[in-house]
Coordinates of C-alpha atoms (C1' of nucleotides) in Angstrom, one line a residue:
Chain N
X18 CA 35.2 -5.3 -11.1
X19 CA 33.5 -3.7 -13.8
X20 CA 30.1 -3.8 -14.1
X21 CA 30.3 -4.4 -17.1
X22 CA 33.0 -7.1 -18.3
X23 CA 34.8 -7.2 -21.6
X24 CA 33.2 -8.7 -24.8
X25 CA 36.1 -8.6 -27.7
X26 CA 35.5 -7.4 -31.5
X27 CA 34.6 -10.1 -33.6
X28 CA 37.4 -9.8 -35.5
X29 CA 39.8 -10.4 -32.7
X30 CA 38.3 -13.9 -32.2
X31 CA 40.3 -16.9 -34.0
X32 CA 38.1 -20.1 -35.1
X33 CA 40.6 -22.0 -32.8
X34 CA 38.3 -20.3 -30.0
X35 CA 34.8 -21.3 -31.3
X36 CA 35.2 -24.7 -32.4
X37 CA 36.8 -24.8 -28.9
X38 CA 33.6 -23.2 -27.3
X39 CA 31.0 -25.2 -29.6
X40 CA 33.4 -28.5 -28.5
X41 CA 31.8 -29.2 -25.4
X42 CA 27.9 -30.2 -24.9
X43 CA 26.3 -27.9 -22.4
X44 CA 27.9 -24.8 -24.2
X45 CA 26.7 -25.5 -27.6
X46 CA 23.5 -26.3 -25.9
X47 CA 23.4 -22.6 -24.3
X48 CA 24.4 -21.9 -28.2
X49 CA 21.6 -23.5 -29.5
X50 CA 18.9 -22.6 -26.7
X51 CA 19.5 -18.9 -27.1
X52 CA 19.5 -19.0 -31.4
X53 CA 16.1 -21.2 -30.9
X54 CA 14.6 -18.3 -29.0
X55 CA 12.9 -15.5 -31.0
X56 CA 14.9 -12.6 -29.1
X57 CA 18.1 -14.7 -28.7
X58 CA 18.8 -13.8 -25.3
X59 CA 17.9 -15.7 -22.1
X60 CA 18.4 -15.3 -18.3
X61 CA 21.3 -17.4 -17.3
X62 CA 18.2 -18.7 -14.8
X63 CA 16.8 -20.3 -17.8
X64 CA 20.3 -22.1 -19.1
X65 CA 21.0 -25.8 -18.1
X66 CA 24.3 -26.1 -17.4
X67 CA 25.1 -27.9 -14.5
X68 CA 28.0 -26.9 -11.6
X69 CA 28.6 -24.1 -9.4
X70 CA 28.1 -20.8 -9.8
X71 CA 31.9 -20.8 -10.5
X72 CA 31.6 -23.3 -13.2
X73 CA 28.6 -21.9 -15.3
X74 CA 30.5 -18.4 -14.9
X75 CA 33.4 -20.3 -16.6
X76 CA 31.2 -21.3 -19.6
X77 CA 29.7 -18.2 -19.9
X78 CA 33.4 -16.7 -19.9
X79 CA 34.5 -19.0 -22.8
X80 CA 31.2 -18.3 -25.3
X81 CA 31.9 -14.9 -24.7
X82 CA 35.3 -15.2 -25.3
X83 CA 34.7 -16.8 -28.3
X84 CA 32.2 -13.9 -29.7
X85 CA 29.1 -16.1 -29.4
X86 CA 27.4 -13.6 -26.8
X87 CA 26.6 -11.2 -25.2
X88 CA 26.3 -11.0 -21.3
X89 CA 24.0 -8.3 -19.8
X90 CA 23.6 -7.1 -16.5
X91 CA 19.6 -6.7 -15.6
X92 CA 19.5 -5.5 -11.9
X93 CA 18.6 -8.6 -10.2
X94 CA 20.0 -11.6 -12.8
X95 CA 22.1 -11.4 -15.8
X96 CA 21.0 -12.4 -19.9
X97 CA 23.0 -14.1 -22.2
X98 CA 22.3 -12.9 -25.6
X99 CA 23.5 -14.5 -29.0
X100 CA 25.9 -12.1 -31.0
X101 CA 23.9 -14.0 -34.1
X102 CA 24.3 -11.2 -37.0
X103 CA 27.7 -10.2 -35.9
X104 CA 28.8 -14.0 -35.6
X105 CA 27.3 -14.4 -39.0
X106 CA 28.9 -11.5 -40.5
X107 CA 32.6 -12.9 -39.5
X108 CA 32.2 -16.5 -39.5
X109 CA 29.4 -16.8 -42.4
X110 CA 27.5 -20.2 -42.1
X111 CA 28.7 -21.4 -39.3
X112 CA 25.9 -21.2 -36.7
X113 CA 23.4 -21.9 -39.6
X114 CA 24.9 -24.8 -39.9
X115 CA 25.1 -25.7 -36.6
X116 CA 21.5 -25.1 -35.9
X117 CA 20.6 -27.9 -39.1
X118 CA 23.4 -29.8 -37.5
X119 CA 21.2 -29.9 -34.3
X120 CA 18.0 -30.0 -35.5
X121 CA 16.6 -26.7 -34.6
X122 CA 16.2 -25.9 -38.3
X123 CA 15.3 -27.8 -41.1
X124 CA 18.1 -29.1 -43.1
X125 CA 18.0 -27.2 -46.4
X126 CA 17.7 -29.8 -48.9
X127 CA 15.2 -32.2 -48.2
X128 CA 15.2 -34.8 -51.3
X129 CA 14.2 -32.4 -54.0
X130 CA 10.9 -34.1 -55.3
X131 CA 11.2 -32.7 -58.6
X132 CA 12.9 -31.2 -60.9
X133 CA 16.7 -31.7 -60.6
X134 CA 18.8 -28.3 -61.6
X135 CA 22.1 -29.6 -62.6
X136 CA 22.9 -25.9 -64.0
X137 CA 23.8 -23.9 -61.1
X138 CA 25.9 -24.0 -57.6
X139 CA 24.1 -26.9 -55.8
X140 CA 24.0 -26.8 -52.3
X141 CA 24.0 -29.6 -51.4
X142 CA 26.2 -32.6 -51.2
X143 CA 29.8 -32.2 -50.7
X144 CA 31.3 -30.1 -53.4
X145 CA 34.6 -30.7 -54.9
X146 CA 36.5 -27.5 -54.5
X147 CA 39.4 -28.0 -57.0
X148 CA 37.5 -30.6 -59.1
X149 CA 40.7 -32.0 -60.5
X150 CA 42.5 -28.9 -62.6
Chain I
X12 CA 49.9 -53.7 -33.9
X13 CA 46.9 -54.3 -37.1
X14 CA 48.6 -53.0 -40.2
X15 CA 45.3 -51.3 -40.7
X16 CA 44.6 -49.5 -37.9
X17 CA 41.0 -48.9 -36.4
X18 CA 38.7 -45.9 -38.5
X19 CA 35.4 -45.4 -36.6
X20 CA 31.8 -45.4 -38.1
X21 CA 30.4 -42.2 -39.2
X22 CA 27.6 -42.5 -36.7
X23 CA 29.6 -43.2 -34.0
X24 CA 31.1 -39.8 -34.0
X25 CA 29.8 -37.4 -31.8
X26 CA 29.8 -33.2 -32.9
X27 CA 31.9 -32.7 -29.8
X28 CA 34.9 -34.6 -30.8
X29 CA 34.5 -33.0 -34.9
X30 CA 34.6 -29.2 -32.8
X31 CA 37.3 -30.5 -30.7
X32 CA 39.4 -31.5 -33.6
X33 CA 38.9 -29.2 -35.2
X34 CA 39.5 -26.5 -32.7
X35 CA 43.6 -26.9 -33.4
X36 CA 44.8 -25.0 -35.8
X37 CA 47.6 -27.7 -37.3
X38 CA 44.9 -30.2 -37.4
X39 CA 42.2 -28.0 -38.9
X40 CA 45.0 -27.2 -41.7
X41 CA 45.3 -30.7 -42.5
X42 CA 41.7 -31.2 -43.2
X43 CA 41.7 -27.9 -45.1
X44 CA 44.5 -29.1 -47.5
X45 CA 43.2 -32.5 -48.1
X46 CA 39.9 -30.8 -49.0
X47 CA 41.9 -28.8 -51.3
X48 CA 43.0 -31.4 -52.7
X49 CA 41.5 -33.1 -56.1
X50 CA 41.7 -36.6 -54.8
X51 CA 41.3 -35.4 -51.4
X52 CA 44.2 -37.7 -50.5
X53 CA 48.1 -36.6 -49.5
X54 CA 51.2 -38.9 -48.7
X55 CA 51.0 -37.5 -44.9
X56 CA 54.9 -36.5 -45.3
X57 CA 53.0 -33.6 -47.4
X58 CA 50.9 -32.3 -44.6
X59 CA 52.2 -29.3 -42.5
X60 CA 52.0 -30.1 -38.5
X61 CA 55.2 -29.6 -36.8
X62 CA 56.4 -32.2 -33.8
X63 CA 58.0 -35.1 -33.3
X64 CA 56.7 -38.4 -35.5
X65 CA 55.1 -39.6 -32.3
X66 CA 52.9 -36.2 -32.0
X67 CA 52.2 -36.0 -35.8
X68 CA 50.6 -39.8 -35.1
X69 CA 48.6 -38.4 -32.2
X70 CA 47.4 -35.5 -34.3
X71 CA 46.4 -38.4 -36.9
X72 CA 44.5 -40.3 -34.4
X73 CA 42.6 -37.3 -33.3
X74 CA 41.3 -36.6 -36.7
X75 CA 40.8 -40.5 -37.8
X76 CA 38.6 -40.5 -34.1
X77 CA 36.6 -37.4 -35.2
X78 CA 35.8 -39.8 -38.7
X79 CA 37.1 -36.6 -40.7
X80 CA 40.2 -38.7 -42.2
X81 CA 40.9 -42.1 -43.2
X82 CA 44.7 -43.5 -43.2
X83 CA 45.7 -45.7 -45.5
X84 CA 49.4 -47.8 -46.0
X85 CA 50.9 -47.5 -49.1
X86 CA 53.8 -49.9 -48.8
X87 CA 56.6 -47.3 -48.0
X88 CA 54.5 -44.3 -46.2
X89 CA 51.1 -43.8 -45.7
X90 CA 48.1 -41.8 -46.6
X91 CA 45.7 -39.9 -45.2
X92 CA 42.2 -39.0 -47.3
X93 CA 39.6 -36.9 -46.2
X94 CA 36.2 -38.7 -45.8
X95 CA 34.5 -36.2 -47.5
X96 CA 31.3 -38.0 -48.9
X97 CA 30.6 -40.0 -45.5
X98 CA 31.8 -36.9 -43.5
X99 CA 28.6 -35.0 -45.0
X100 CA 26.5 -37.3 -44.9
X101 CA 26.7 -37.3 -41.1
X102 CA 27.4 -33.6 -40.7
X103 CA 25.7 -32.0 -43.6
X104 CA 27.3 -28.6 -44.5
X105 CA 30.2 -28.9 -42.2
X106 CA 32.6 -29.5 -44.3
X107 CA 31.2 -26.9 -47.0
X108 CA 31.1 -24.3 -44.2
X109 CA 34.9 -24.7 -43.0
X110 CA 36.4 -24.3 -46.3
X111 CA 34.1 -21.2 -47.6
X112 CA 35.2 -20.0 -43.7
X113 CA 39.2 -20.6 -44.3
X114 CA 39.0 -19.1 -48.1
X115 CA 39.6 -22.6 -49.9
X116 CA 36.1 -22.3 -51.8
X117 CA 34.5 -18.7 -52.7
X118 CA 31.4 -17.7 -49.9
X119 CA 27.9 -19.1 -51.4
X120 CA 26.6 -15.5 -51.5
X121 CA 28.9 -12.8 -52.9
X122 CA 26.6 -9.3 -53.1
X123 CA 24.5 -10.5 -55.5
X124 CA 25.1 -8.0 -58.6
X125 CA 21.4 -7.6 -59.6
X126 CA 18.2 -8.9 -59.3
X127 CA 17.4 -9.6 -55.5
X128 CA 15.2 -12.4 -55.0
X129 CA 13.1 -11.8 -52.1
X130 CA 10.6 -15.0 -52.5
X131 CA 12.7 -18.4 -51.5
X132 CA 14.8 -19.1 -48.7
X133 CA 17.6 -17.3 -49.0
X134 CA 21.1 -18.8 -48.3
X135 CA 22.6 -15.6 -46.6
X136 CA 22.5 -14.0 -43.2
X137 CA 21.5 -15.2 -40.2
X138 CA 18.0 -16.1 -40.5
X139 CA 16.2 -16.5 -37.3
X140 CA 14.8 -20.1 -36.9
X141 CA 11.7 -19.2 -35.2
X142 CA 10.8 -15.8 -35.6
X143 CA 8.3 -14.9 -32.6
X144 CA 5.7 -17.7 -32.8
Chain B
dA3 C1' 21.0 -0.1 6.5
dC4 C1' 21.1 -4.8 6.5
dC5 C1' 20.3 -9.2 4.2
dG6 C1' 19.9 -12.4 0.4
dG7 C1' 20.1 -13.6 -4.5
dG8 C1' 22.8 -13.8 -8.5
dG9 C1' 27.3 -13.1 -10.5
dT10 C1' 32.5 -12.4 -11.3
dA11 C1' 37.6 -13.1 -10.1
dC12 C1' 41.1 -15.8 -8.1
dG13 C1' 43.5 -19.8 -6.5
dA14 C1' 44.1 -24.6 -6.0
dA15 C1' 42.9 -29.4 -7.0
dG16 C1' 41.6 -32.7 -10.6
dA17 C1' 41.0 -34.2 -15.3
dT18 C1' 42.2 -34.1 -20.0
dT19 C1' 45.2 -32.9 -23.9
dT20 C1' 49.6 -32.3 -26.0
dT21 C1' 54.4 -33.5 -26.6
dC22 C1' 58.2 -36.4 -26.5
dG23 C1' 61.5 -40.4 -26.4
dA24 C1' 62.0 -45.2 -26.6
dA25 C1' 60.5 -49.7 -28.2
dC26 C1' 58.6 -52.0 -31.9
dC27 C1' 56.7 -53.1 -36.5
dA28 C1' 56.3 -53.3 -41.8
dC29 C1' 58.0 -52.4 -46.0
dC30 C1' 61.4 -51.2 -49.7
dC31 C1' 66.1 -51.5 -51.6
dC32 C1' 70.7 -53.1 -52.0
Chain A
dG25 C1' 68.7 -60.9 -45.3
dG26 C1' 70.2 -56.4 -43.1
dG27 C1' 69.6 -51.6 -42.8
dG28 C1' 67.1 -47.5 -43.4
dT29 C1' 62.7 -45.1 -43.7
dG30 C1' 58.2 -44.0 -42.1
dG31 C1' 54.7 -45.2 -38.8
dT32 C1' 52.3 -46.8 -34.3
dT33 C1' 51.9 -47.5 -29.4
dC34 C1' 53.1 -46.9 -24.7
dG35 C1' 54.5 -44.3 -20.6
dA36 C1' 55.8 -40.1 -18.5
dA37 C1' 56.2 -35.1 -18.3
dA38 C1' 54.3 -30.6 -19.4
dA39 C1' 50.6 -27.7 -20.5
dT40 C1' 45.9 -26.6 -20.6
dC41 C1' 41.0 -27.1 -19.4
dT42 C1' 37.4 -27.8 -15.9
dT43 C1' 35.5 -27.7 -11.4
dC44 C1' 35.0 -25.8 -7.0
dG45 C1' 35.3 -23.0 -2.8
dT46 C1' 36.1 -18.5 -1.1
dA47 C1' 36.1 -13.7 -1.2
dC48 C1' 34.0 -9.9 -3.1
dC49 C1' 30.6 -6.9 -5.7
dC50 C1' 26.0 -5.1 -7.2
dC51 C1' 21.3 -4.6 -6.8
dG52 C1' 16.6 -5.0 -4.8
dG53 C1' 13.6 -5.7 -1.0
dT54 C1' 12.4 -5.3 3.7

DNA sequence: ACCGGGGTACGAAGATTTTCGAACCACCCC
DNA sequence: GGGGTGGTTCGAAAATCTTCGTACCCCGGT
């Protein structure tokens, strides 16, 4: 009814919902479609998810749900927007990650061609947390 | 009815089944302790997921499917170890990313104390992966 | 003012996930 | 070898997620 719906704080949003939102393909691919654009934010127009009206109102429902954006009402048509610095800020990492995970960014450690630095937190590889105390 | 029972290949996991196993909170505890764990390995009576045995089996299965666990039969009881090396090597920076995200390891970037470094990529924030071409 | 495009909310039907008990298996110990 | 412990698998029941149609809303154009 609104014309505007409700987006939560980020801080009310429990991982359980984002893995959950990120779990299925076409919403992590609206995920990583809007972070590959330069403003972030699309027309649903431009999204491919596939279904009804119904259904891609559904998916947009769940990423917002989950804090990953932003839905805005322009007149004729509606944008998604990524909610990338506030996601950052409570889930640090994790759509950085996902965007190596999908290719959108380089990975950040290509096979460093020189110069190993064994002093220092490397960050790479998977790092024992408790290495064995 | 095998007394080892089917683990799958690493690249024969898809993201969508990691995010969906991960997205319960039980099962995302159970990868979060075996992390936390020097040998990355637990007698599976140690691991916290209420039920019956039959839906502590399930929960198992979910999480050897996603490739994040590997269960192994010690005579009486069994095992379950994180595949932490393999696990990265498919999913870079997953892994790294949950634990700094549940506390288990510290976050890759406190404020840095002094000294900014504004040359390099820096690990922090959510930098935008294609800044207005 | 009406119409059409684009969207949300609400049920209901269908699909998938989660839980459980029962049956069964493997191992250790007495 | 028999019995108990700890686990898996198989159905079936319950809960949840997904899809869709319908009703409704808002806005812009004619």
């Amino acid at each position: 009814m609104p014309v505007q719906m409700h987006h939560p704080s980020l801080d009310e949003v429990a991982l359980s919902a984002v893995f959950a939102a990120l779990s299925d393909d076409h919403r992590r691919g609206v995920v990583v479609t809007l972070a590959a654009d330069p403003d972030r934010e699309l027309p649903c127009s431009a999204l491919s998810v596939p279904g009804s009206k119904s259904t891609r109102s559904y998916h947009w429902k769940v990423l917002r749900e989950a804090g990953l954006i932003v839905q805005r009402n322009t007149g004729t048509g509606m944008t998604l927007r990524l909610r990338a610095e506030e996601f950052d800020a409570r889930f640090p990492g994790l759509l950085t990650n996902l965007l190596h995970l999908e290719g959108i960014t380089p990975a950040p450690e290509g096979p460093a061609p020189e110069g190993p630095a064994p002093e220092g937190p490397a960050p790479e590889g998977f790092t024992e947390p408790n290495p064995r105390t």
